[in-house]
PDB file of C-alpha atoms and ligand atoms in Angstrom:
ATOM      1  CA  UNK A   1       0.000   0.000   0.000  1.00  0.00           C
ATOM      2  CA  UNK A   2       1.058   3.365  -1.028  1.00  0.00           C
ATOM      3  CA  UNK A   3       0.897   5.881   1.795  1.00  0.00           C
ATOM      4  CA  UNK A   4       1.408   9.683   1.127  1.00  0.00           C
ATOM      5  CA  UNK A   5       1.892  11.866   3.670  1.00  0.00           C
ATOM      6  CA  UNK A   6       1.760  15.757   3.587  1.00  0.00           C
ATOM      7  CA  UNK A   7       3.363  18.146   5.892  1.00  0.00           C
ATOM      8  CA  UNK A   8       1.361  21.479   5.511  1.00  0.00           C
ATOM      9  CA  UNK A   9       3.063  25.404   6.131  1.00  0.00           C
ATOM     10  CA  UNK A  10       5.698  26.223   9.345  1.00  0.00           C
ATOM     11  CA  UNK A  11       5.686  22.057   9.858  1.00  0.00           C
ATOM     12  CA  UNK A  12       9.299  22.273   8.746  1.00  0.00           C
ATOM     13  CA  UNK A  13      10.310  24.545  11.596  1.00  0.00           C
ATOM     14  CA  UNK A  14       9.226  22.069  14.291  1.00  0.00           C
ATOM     15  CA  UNK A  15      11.342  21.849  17.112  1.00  0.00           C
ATOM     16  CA  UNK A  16      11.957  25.824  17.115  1.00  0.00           C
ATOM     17  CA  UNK A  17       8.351  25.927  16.693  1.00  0.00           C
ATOM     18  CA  UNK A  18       6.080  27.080  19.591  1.00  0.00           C
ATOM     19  CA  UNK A  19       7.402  23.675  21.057  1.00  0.00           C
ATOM     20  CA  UNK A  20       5.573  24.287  24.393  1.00  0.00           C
ATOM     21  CA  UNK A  21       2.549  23.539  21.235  1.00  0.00           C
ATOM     22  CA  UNK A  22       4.038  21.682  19.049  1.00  0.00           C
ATOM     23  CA  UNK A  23       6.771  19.916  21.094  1.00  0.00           C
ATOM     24  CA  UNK A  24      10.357  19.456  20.903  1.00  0.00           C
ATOM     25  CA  UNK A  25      11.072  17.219  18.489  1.00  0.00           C
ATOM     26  CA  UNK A  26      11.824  17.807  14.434  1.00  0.00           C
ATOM     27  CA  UNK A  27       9.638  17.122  11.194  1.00  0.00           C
ATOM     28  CA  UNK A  28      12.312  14.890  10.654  1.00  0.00           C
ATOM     29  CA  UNK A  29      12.778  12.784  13.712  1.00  0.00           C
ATOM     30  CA  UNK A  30       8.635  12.163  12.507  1.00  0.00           C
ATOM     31  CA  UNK A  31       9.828  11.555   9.751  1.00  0.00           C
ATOM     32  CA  UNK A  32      12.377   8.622  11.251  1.00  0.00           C
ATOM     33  CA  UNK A  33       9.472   7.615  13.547  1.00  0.00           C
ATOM     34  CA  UNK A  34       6.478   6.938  10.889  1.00  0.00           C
ATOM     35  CA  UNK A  35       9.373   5.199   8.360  1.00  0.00           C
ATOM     36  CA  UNK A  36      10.432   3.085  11.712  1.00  0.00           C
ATOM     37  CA  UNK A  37       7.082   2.021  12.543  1.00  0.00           C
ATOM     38  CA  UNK A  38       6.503   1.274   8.575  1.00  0.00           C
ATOM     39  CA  UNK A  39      10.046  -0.696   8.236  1.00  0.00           C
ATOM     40  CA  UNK A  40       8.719  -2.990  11.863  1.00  0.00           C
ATOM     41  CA  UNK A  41       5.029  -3.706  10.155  1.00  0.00           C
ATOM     42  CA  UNK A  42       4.738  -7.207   8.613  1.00  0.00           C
ATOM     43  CA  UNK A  43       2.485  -5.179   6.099  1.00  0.00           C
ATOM     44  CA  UNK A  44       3.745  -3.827   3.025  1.00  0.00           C
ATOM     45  CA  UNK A  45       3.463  -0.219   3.503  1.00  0.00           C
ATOM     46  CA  UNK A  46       5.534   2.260   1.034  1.00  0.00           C
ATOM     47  CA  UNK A  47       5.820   5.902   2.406  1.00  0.00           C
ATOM     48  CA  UNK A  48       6.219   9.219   0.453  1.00  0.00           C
ATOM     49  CA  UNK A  49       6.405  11.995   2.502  1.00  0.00           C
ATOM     50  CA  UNK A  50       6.540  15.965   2.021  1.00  0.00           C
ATOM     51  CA  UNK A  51       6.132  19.461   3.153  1.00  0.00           C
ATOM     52  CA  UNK A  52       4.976  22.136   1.683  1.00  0.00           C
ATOM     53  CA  UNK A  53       4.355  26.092   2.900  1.00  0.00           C
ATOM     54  CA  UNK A  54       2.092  26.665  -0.146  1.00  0.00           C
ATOM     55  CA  UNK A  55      -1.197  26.193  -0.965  1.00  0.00           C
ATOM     56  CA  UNK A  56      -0.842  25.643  -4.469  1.00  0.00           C
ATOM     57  CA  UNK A  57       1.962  23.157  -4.199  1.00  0.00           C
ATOM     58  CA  UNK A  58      -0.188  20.544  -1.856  1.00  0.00           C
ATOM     59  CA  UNK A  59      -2.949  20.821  -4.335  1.00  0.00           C
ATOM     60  CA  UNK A  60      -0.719  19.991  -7.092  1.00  0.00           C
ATOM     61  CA  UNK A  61       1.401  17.165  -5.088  1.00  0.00           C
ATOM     62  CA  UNK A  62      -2.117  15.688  -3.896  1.00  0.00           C
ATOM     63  CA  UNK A  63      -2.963  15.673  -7.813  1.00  0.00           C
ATOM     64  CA  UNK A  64       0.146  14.434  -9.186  1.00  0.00           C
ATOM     65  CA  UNK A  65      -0.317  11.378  -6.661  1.00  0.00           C
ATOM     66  CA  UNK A  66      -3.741  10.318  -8.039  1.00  0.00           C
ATOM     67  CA  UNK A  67      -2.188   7.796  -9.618  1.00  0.00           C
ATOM     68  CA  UNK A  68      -0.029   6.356  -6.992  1.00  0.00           C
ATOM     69  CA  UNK A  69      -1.683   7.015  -3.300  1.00  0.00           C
ATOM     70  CA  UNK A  70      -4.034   4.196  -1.799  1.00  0.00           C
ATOM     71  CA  UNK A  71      -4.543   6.479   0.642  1.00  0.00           C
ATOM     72  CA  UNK A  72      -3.349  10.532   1.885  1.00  0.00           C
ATOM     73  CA  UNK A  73      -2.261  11.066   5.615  1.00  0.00           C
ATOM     74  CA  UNK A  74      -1.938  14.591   5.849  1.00  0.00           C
ATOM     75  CA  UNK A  75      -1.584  17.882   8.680  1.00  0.00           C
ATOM     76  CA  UNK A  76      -2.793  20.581   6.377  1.00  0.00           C
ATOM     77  CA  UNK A  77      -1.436  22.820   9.553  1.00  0.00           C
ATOM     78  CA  UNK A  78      -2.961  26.556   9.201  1.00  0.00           C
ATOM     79  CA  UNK A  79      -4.534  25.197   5.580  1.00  0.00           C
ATOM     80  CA  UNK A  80      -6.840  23.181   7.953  1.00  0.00           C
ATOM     81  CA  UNK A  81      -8.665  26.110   8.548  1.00  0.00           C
ATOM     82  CA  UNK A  82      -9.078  28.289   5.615  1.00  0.00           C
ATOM     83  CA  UNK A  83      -8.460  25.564   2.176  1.00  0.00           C
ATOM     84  CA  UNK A  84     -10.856  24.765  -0.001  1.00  0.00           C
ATOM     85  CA  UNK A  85      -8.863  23.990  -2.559  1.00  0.00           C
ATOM     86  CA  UNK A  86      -6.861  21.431  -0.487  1.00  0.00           C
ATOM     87  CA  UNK A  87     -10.425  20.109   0.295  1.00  0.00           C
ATOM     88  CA  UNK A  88     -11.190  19.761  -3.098  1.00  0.00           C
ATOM     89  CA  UNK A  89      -7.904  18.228  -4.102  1.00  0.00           C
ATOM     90  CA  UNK A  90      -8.433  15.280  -1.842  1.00  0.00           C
ATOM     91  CA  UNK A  91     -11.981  15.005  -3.017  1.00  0.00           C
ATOM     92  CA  UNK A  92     -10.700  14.400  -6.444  1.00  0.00           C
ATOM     93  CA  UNK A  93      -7.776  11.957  -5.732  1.00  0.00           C
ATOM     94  CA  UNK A  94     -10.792   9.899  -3.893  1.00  0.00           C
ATOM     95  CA  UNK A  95      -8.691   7.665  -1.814  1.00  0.00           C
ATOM     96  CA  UNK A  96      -9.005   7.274   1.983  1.00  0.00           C
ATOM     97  CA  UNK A  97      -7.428  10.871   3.817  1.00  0.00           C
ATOM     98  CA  UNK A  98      -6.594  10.821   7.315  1.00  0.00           C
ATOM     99  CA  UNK A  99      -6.106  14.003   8.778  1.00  0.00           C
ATOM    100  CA  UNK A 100      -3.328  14.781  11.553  1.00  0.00           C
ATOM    101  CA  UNK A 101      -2.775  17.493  14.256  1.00  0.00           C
ATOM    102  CA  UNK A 102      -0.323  17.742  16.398  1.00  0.00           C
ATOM    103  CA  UNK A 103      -1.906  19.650  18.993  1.00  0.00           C
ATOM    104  CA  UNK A 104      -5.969  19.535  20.181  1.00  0.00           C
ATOM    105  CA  UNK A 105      -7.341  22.082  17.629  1.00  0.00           C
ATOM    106  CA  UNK A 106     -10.535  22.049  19.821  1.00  0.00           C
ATOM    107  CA  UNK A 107      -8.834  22.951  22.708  1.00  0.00           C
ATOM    108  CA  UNK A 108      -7.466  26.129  21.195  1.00  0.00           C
ATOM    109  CA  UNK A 109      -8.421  29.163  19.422  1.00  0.00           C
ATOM    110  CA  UNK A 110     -12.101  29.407  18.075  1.00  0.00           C
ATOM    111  CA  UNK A 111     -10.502  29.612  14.532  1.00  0.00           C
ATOM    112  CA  UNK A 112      -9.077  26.733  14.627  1.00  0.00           C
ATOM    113  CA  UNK A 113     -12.213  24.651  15.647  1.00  0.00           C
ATOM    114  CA  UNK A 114     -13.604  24.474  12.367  1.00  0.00           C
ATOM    115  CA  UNK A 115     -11.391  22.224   9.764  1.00  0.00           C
ATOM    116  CA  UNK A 116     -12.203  22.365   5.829  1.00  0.00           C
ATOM    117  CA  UNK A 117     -10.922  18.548   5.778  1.00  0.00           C
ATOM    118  CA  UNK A 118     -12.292  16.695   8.455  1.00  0.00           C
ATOM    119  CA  UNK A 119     -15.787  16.452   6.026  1.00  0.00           C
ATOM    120  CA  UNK A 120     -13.956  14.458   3.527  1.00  0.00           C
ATOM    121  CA  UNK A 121     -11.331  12.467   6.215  1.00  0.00           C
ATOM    122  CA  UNK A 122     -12.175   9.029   7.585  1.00  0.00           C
ATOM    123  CA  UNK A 123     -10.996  10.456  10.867  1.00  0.00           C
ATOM    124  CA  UNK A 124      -9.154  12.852  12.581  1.00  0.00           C
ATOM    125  CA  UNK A 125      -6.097  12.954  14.927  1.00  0.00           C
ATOM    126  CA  UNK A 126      -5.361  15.588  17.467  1.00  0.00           C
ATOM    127  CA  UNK A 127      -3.601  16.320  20.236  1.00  0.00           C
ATOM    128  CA  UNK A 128      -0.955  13.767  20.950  1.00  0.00           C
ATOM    129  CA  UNK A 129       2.140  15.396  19.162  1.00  0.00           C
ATOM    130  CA  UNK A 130       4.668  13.765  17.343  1.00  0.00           C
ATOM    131  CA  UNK A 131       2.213  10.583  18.697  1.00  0.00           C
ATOM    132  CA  UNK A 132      -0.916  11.896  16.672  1.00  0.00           C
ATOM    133  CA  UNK A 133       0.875  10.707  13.321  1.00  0.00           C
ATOM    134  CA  UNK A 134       1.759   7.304  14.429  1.00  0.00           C
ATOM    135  CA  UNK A 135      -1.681   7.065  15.408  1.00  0.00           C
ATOM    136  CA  UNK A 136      -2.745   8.337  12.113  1.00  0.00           C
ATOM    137  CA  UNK A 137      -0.786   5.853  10.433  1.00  0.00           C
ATOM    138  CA  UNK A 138      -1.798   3.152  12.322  1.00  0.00           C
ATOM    139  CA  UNK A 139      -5.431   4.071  11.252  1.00  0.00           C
ATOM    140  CA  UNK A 140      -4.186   4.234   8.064  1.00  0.00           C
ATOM    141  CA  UNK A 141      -2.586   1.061   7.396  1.00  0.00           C
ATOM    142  CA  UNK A 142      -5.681  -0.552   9.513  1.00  0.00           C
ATOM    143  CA  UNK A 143      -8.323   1.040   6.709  1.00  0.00           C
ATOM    144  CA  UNK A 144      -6.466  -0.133   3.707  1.00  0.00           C
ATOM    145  CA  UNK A 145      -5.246  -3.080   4.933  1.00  0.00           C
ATOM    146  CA  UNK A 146      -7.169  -6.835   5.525  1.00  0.00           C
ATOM    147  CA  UNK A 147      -9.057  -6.668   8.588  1.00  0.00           C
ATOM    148  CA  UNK A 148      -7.288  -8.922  11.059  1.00  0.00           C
ATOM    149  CA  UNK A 149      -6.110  -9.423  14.510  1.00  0.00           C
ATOM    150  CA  UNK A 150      -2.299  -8.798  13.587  1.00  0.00           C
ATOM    151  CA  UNK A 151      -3.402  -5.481  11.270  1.00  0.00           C
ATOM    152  CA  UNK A 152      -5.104  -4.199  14.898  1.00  0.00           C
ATOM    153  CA  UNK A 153      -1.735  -5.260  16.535  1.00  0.00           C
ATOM    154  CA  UNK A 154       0.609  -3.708  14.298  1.00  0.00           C
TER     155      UNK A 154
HETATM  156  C1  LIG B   1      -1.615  22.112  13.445  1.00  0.00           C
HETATM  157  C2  LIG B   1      -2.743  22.941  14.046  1.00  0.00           C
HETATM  158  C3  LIG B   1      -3.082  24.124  13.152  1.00  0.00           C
HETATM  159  O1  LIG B   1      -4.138  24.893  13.732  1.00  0.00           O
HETATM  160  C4  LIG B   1      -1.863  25.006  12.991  1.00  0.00           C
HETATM  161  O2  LIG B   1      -2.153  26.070  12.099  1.00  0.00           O
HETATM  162  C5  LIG B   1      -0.657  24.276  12.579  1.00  0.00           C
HETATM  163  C6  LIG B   1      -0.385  22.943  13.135  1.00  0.00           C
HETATM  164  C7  LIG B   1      -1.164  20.969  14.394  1.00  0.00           C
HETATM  165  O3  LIG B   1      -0.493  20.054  13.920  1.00  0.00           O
HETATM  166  O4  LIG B   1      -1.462  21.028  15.594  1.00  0.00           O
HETATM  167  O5  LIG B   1       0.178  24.775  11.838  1.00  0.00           O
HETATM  168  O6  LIG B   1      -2.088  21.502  12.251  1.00  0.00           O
END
């Protein structure tokens, strides 16, 4: 299974970002922790991952996947709030889109209560940091993959 995950705008600073938010650690020790957790799966699980700061460019990576993606993890970060067009994009591709926060969007600024994805996502995950996406991914793997007792272990 093909497995695309998105990192939206100011993911890339993480670490230096608000980390009493967003915690201490880097996109790319997430990065090291989803493609550990994919290498110890017995399932066979293929990971692209990016980031992006602009709007444009996620709609046109979530297009240029349609081909490829079983399925679209993704933390449209501040995109969450205001994209249609990301909305759209993941509409269109049509595959299964799980969508990833680090922190509890409800449990913060009205603005950010309201997500343009969540409509179109299987689920959402929020509030567990750097934890949220291996949750995500988890959820991921368990909706494309066979239902077993091992997929719900793994
Ligand atoms: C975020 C939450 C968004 O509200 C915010 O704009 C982000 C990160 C999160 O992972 O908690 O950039 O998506």
């Amino acid at each position: 299974m093909n497995i695309l995950v998105l990192h939206g705008p100011n993911l890339h600073l993480l670490g230096k970002r608000q980390p009493e938010i967003y915690g201490h650690l880097t996109l790319q020790d997430i990065n090291t922790m989803l493609d550990q957790f994919v290498g110890a799966s017995p399932h066979d699980v293929v990971l692209k991952i990016l980031q992006s700061n602009h709007e444009g460019e996620i709609v046109s990576i979530i297009g240029n996947h349609i081909d490829w993606a079983d399925g679209i993890l993704i933390n449209p970060a501040a995109y969450t709030h205001t994209s249609v067009a990301i909305r759209d994009a993941l509409s269109t591709v049509a595959v299964p889109v799980v969508e990833v926060h680090l922190s509890n969007i409800y449990a913060r600024e009205e603005f950010r209560h309201h997500s343009y994805i969540s409509g179109i996502a299987e689920g959402v995950v929020s509030g567990f940091g750097a934890y949220s996406y291996i949750l995500a991914l988890q959820a991921m793997i368990h909706i494309l993959g066979p239902v077993t007792n091992e997929n719900l272990d793994s």
